[in-house]
Coordinates of N, CA, C and O in Angstrom, one line a residue:
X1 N 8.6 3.3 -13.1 CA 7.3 3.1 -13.8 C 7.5 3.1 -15.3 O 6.7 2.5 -16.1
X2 N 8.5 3.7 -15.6 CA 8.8 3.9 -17.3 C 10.3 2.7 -17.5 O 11.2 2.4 -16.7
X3 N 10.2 2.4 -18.5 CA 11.7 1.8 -18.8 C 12.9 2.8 -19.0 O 12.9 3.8 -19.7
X4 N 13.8 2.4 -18.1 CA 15.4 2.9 -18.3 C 15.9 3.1 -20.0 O 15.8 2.1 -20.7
X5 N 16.2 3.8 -20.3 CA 16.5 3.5 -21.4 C 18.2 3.8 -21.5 O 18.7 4.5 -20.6
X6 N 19.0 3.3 -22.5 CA 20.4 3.0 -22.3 C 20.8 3.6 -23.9 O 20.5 2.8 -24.8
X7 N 21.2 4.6 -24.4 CA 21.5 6.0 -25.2 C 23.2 6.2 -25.3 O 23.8 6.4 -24.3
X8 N 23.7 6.2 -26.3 CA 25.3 6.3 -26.4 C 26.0 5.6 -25.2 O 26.9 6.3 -24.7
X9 N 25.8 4.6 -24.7 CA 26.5 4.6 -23.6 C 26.3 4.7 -22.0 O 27.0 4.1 -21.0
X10 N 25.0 5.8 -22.0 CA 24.3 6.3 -20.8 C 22.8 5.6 -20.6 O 22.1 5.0 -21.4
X11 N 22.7 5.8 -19.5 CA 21.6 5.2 -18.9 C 20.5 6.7 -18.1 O 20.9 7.5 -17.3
X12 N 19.2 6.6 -18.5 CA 18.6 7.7 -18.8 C 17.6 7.1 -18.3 O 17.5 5.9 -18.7
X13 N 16.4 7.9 -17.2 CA 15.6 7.6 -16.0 C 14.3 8.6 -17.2 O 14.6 9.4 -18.1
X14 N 13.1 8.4 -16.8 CA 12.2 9.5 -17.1 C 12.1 10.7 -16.0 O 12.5 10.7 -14.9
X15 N 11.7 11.3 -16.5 CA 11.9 12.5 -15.2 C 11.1 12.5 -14.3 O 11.4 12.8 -13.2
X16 N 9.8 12.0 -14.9 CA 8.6 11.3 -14.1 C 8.8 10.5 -13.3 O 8.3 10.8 -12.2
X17 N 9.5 9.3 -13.4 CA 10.7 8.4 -12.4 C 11.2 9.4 -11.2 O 10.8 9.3 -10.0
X18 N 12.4 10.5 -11.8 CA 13.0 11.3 -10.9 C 12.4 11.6 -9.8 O 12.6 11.1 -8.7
X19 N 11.2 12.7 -10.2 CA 10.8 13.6 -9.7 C 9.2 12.4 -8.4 O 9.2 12.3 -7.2
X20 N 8.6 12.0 -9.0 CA 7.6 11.3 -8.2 C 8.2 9.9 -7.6 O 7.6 9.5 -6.5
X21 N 9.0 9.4 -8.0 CA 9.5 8.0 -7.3 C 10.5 8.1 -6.9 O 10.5 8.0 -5.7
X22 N 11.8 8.2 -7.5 CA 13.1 8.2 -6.8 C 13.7 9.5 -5.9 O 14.6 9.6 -5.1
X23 N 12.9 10.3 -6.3 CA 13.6 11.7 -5.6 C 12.6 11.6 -4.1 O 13.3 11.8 -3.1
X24 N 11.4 11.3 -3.9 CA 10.9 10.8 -2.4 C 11.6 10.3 -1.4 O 12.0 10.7 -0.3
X25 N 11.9 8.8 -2.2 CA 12.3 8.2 -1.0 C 13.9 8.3 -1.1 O 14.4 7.4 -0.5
X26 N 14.8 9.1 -1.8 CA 16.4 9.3 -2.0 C 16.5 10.5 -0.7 O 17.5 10.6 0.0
X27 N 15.3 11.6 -0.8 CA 15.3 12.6 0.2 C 14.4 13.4 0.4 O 14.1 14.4 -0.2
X28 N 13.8 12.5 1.6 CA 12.4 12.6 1.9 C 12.1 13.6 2.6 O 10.9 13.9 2.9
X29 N 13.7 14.4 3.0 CA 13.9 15.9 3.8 C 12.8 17.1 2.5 O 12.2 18.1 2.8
X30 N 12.9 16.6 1.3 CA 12.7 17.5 0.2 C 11.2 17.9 0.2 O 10.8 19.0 0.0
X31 N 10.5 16.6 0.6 CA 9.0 16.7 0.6 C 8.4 18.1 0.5 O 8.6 18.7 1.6
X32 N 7.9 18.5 -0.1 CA 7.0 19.5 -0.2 C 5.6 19.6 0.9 O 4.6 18.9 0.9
X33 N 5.8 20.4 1.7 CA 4.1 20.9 3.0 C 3.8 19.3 3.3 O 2.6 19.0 3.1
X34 N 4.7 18.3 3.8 CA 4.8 17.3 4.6 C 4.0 17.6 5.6 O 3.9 18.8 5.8
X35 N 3.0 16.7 6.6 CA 2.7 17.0 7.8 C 2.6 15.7 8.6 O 2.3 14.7 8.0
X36 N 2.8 15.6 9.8 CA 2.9 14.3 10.6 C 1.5 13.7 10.9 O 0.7 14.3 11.5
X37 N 1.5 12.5 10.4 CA 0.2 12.0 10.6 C 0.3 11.3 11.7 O 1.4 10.9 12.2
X38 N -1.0 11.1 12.3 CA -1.2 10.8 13.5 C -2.3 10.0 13.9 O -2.7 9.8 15.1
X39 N -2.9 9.2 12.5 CA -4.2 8.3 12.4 C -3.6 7.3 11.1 O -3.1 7.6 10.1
X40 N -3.8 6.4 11.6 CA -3.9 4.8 10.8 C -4.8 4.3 10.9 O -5.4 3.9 11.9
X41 N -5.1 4.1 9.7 CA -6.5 3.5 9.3 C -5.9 2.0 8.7 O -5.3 2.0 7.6
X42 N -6.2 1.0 9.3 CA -5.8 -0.4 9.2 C -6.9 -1.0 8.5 O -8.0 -0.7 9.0
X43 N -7.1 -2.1 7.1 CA -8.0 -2.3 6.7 C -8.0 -4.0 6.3 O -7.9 -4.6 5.2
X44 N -8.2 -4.5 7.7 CA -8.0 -6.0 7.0 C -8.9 -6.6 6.2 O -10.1 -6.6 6.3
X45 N -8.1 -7.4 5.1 CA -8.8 -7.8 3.8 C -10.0 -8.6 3.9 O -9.8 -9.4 4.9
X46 N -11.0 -8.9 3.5 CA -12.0 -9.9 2.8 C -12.8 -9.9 4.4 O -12.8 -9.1 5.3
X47 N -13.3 -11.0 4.3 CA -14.4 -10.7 5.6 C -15.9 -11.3 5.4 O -16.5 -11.1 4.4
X48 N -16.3 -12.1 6.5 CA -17.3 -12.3 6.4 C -17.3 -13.4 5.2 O -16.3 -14.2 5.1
X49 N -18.5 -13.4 4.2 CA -18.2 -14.7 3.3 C -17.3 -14.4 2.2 O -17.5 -15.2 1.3
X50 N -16.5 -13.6 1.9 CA -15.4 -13.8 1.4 C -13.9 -14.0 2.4 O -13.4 -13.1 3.1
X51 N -13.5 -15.2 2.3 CA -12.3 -15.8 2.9 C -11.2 -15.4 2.3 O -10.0 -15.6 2.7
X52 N -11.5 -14.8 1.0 CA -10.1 -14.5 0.7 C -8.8 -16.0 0.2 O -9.3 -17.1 -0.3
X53 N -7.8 -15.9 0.4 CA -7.1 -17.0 0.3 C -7.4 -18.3 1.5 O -7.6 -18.2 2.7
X54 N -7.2 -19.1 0.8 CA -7.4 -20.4 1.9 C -6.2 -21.5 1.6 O -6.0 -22.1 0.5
X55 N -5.4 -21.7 3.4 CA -4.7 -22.6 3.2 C -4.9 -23.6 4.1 O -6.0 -23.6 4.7
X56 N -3.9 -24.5 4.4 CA -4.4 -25.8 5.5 C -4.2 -25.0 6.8 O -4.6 -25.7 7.8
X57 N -3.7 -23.9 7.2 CA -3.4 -23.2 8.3 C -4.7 -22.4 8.6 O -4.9 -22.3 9.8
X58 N -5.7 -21.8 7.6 CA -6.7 -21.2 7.8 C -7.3 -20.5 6.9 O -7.5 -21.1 5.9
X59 N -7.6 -19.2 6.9 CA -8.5 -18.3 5.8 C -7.5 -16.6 5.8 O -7.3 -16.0 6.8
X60 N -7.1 -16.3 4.6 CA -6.7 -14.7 4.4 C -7.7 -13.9 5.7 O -7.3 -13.1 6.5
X61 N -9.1 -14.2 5.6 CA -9.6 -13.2 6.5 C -8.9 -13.0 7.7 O -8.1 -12.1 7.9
X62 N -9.2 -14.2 8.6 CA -8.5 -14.1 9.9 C -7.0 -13.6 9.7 O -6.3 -12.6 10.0
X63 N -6.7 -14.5 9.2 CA -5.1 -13.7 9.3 C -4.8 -12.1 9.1 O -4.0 -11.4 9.7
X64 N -5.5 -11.9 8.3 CA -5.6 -10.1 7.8 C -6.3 -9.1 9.3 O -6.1 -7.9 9.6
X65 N -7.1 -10.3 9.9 CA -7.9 -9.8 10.9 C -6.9 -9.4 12.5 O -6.9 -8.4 13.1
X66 N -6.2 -10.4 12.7 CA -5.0 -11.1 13.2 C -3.9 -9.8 13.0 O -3.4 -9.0 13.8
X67 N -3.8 -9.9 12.1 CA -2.3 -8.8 12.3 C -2.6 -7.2 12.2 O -1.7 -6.4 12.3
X68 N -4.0 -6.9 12.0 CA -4.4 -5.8 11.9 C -4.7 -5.0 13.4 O -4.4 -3.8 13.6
X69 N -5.6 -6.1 14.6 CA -5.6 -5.9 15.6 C -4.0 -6.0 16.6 O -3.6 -5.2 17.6
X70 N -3.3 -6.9 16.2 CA -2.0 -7.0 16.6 C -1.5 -5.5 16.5 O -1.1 -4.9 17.5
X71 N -1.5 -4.7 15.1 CA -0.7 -3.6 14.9 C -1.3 -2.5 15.0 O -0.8 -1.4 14.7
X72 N -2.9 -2.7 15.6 CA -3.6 -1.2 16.4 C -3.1 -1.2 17.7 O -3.1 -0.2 18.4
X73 N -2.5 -2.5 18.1 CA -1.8 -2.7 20.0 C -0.6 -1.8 19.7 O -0.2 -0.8 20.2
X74 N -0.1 -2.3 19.0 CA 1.4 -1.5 18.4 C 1.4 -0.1 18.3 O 1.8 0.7 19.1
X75 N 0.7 0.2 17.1 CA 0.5 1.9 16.9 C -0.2 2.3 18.2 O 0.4 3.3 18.6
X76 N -1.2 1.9 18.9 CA -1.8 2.7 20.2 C -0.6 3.1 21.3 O -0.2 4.1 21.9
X77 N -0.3 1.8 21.3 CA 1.3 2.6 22.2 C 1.6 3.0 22.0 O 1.6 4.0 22.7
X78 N 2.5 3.4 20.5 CA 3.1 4.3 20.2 C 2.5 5.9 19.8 O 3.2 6.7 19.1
X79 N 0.8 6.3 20.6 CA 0.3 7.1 20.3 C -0.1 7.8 18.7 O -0.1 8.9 18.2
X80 N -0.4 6.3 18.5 CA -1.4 6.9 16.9 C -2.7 6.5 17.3 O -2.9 5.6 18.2
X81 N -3.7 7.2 16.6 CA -5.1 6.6 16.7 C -5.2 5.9 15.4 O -5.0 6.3 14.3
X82 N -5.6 4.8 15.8 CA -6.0 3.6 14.7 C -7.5 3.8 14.5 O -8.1 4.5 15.3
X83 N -8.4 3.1 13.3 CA -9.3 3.0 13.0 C -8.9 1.9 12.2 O -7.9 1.7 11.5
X84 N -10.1 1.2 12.5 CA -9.9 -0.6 11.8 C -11.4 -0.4 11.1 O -12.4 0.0 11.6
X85 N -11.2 -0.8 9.8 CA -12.4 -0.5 8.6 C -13.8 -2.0 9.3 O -15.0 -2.0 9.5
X86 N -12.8 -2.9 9.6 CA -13.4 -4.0 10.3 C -12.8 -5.0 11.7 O -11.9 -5.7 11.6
X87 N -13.5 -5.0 12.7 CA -13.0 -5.3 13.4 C -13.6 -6.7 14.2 O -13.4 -7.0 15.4
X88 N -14.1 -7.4 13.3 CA -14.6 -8.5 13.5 C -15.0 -8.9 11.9 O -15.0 -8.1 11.0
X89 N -15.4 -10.8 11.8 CA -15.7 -11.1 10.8 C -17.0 -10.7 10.1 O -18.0 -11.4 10.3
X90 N -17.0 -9.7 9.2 CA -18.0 -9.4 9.1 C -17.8 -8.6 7.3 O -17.4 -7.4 7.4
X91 N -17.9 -9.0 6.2 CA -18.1 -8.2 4.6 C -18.5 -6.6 4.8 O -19.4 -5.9 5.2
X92 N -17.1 -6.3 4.3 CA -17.8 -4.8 3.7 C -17.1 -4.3 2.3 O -15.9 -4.4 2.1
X93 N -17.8 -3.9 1.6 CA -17.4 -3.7 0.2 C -16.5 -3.0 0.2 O -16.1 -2.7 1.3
X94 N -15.5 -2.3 -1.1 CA -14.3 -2.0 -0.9 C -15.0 -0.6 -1.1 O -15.0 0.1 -0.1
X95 N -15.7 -0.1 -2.3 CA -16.6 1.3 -1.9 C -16.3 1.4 0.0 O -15.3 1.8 0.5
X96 N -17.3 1.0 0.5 CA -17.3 1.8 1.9 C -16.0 1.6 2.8 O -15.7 2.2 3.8
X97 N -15.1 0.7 2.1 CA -13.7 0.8 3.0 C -13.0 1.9 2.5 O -11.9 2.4 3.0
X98 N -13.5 2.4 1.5 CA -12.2 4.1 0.6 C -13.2 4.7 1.5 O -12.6 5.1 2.5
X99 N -14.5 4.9 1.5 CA -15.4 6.0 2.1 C -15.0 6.1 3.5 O -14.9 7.2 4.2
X100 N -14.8 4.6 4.0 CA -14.8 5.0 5.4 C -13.3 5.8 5.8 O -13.2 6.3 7.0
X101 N -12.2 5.8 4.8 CA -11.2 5.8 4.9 C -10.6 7.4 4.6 O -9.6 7.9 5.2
X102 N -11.6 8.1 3.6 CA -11.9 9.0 3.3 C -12.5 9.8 3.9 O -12.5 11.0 3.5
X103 N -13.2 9.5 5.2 CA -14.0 10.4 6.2 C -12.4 11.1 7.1 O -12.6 12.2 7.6
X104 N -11.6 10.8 7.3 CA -10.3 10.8 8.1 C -9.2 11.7 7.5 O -8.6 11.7 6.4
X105 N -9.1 12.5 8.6 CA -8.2 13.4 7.2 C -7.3 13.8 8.1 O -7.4 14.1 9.2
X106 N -5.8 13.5 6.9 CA -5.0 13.7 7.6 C -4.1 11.8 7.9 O -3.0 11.7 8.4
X107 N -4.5 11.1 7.6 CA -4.7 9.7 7.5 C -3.7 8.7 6.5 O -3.1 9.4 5.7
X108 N -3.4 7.8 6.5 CA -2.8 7.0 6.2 C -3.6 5.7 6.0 O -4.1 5.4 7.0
X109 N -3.9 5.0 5.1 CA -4.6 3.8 4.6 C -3.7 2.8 4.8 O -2.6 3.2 4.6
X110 N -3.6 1.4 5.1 CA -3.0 0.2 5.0 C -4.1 -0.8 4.8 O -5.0 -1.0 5.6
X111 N -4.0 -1.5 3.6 CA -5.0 -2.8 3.2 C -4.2 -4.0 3.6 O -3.1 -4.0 3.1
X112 N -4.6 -4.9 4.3 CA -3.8 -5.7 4.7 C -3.9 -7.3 4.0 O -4.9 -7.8 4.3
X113 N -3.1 -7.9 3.4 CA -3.6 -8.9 2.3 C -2.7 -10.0 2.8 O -1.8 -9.8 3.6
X114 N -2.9 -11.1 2.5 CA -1.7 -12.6 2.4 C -1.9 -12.7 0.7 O -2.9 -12.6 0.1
X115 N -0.8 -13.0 0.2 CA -0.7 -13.5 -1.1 C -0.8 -15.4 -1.1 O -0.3 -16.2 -0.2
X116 N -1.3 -15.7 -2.2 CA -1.4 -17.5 -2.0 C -2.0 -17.9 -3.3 O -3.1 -17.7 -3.8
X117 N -0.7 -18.7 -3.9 CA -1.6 -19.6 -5.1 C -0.7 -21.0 -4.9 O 0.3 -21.3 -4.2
X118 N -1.7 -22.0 -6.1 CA -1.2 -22.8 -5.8 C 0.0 -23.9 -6.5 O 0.0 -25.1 -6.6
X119 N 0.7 -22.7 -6.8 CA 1.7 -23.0 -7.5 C 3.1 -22.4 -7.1 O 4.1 -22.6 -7.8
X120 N 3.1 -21.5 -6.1 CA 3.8 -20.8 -5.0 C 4.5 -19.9 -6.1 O 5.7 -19.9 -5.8
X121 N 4.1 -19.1 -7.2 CA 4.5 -17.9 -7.8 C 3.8 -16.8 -7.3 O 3.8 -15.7 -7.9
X122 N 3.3 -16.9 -6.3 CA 2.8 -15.4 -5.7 C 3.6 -15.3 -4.3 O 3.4 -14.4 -3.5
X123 N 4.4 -16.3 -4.3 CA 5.3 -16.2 -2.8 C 6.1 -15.1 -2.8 O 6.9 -14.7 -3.6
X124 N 5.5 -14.5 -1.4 CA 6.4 -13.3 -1.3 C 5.9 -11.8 -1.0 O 4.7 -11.8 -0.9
X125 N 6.5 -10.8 -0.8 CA 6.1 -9.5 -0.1 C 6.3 -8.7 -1.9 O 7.1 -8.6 -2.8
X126 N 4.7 -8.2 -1.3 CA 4.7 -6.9 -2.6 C 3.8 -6.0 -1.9 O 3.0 -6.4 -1.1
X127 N 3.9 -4.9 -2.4 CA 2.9 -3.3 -1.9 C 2.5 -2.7 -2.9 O 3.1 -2.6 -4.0
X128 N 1.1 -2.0 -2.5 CA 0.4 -1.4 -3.7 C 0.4 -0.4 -2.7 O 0.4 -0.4 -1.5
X129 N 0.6 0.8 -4.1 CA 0.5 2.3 -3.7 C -0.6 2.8 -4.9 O -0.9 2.2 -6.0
X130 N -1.1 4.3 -4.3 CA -1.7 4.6 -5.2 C -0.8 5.1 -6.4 O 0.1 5.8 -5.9
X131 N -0.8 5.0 -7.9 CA 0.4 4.9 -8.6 C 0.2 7.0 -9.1 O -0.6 7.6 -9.8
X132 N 1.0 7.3 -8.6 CA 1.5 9.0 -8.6 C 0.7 9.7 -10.0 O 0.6 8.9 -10.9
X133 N 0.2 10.8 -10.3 CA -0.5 11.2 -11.4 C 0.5 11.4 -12.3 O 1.6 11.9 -12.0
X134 N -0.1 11.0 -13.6 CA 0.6 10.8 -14.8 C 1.9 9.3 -14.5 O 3.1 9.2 -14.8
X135 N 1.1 8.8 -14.0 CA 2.5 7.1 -14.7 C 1.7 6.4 -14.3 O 1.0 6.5 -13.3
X136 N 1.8 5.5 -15.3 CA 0.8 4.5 -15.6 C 0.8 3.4 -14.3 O 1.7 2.9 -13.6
X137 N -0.5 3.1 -14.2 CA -0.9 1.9 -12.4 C -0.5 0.1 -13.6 O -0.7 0.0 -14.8
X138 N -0.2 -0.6 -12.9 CA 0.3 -1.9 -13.1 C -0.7 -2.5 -13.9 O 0.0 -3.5 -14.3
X139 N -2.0 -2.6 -14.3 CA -2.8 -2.6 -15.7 C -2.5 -1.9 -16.8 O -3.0 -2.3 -17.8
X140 N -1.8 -0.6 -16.8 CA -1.9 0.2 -17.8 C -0.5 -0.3 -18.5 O 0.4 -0.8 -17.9
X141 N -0.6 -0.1 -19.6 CA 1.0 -0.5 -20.3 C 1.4 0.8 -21.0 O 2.6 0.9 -21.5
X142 N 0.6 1.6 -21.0 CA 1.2 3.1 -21.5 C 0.0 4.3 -20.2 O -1.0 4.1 -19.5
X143 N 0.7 5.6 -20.6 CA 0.0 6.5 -19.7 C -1.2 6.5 -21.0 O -1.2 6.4 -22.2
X144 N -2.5 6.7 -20.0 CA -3.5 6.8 -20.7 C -4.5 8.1 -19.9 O -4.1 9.0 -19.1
X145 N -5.5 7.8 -20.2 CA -6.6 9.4 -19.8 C -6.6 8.9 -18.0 O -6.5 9.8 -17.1
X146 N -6.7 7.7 -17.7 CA -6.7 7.5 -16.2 C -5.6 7.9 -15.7 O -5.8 7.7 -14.5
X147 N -4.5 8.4 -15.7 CA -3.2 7.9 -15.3 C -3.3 9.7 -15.0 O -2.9 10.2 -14.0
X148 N -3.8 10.7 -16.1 CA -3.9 12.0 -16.0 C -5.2 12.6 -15.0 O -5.5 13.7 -14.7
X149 N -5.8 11.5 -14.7 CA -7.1 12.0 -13.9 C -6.5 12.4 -12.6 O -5.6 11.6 -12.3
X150 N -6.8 13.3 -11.9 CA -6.8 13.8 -10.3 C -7.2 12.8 -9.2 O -7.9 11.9 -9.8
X151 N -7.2 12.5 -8.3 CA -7.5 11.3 -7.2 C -7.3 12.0 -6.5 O -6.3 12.5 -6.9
X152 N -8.1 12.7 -4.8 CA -7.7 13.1 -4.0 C -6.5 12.5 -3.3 O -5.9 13.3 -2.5
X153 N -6.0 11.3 -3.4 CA -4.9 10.7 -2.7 C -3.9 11.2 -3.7 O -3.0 10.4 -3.7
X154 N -3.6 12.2 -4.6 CA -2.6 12.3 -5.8 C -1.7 14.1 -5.2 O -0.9 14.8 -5.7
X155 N -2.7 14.0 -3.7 CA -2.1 15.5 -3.4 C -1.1 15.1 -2.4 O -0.6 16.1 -1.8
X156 N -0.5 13.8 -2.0 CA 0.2 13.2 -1.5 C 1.1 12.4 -2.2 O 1.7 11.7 -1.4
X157 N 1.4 12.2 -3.4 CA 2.2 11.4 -4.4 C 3.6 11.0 -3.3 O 4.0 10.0 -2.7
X158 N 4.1 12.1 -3.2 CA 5.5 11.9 -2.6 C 5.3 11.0 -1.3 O 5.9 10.0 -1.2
X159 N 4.5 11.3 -0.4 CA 4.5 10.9 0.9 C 3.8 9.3 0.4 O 4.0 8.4 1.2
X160 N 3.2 9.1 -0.4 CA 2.2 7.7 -0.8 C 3.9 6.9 -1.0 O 4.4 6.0 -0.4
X161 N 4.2 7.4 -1.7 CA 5.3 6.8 -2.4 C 6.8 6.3 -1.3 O 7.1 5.1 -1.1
X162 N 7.1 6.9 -1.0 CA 7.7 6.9 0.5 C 7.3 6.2 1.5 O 8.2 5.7 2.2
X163 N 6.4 6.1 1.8 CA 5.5 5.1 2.8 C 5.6 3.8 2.4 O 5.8 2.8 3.1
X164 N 5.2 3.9 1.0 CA 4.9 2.1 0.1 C 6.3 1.7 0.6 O 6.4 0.6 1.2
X165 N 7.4 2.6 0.2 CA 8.4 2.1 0.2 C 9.4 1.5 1.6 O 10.2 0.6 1.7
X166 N 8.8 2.5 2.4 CA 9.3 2.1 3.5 C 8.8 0.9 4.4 O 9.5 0.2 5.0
X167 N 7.8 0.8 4.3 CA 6.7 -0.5 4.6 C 7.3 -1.7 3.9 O 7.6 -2.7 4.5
X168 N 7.6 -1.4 2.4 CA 8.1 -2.8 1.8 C 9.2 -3.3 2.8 O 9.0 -4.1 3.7
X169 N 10.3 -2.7 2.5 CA 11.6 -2.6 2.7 C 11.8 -3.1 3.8 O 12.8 -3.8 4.0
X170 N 10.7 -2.7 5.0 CA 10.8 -2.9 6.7 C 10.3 -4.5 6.7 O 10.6 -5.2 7.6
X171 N 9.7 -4.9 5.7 CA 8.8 -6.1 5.7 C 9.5 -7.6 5.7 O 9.5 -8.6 6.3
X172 N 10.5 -6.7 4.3 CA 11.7 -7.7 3.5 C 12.5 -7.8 4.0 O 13.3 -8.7 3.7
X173 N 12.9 -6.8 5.3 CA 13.8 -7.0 6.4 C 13.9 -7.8 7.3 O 14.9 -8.4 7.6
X174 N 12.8 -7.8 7.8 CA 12.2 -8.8 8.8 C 11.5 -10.5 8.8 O 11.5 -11.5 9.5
X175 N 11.0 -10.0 7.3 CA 10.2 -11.5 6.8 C 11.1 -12.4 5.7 O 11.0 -13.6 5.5
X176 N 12.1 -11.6 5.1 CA 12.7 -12.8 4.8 C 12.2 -13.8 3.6 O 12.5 -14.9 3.3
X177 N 11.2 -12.9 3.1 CA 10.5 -13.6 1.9 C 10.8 -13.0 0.5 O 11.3 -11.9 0.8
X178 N 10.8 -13.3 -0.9 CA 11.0 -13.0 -1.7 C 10.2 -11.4 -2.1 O 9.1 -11.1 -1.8
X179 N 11.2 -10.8 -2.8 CA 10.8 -9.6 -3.1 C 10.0 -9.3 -4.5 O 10.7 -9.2 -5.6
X180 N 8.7 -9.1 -4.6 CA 7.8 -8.9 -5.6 C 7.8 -8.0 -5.9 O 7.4 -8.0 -7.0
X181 N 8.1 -6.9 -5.4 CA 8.1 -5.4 -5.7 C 7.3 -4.4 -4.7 O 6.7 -4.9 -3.7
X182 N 7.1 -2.9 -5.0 CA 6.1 -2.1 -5.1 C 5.4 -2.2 -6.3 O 5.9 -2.8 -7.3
X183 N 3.8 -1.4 -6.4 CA 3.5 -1.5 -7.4 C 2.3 -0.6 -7.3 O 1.6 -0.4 -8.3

């Protein structure tokens, strides 16, 4: 989240880096009062009269809709309880998709998106996490008063961070698409 900086010779991480991003997912044995979740809350994107992206194959909604129901079949076998924010075409603001998401505790969020422009610079797998307290979210260009605010999702930094990561990673493995990052 901070730039590397490169000092006599050496190459020097912020500690903030260390401690909230690289030290998670390097050894995730470390995690601090870890607990196994056991509910997935799946949240396919747009809905209803927002379509989201549109290509000659169809609309972001469906598709988001599409793989969301696909991977409640998946997780239910594998004994998680899913909760789908939407489970048909139907608008719901992103307020009541945190609220509804927020009633669940103990929980795991996934927003489920297609990237698409039309100039094919959005091609490719990227993940948003909630960005760890104190380092700056991908709008901010320095830490600012938001970045120091509390978020109940900020009592989970490590595990948020670990997850984004592992999701990418499983994605880029499989899909084969260019790598955008976490973010």
């Amino acid at each position: 989240c901070f730039p590397a900086r490169q000092i006599r010779g050496g190459v020097y991480l912020s500690a903030m880096d260390v401690t909230k991003i690289i030290e998670p997912v390097l050894r995730p044995g470390k995690i601090k009062n870890a607990t196994m979740v056991r509910t997935v809350i799946l949240d396919p994107g747009h809905g209803g009269h927002d379509s989201g992206a549109t290509w000659r194959y169809g609309r972001e909604k469906e598709f988001a809709l599409d793989v969301a129901l696909r991977a409640k079949t998946l997780l239910e076998r594998r004994g998680y309880q899913v909760q789908l924010t939407r489970s048909r075409d139907i608008f719901i603001p992103l307020e009541q998709r945190s609220a509804f998401a927020n009633r669940h505790q103990n929980a795991i969020f996934v927003s489920i998106h297609f990237n698409a422009s039309k100039t094919g610079q959005g091609t490719g797998i990227e993940t948003f996490c909630l960005a760890p307290r104190g380092v700056p979210s991908m709008d901010e260009e320095t830490v600012s008063v938001n970045a120091l605010r509390e978020y109940p999702g900020h009592a989970r930094d490590a595990e948020n961070v670990l997850l984004a990561t592992a999701m990418h990673s499983t994605m880029l493995r499989y899909l084969r698409l260019p790598d955008r990052g976490v973010k």
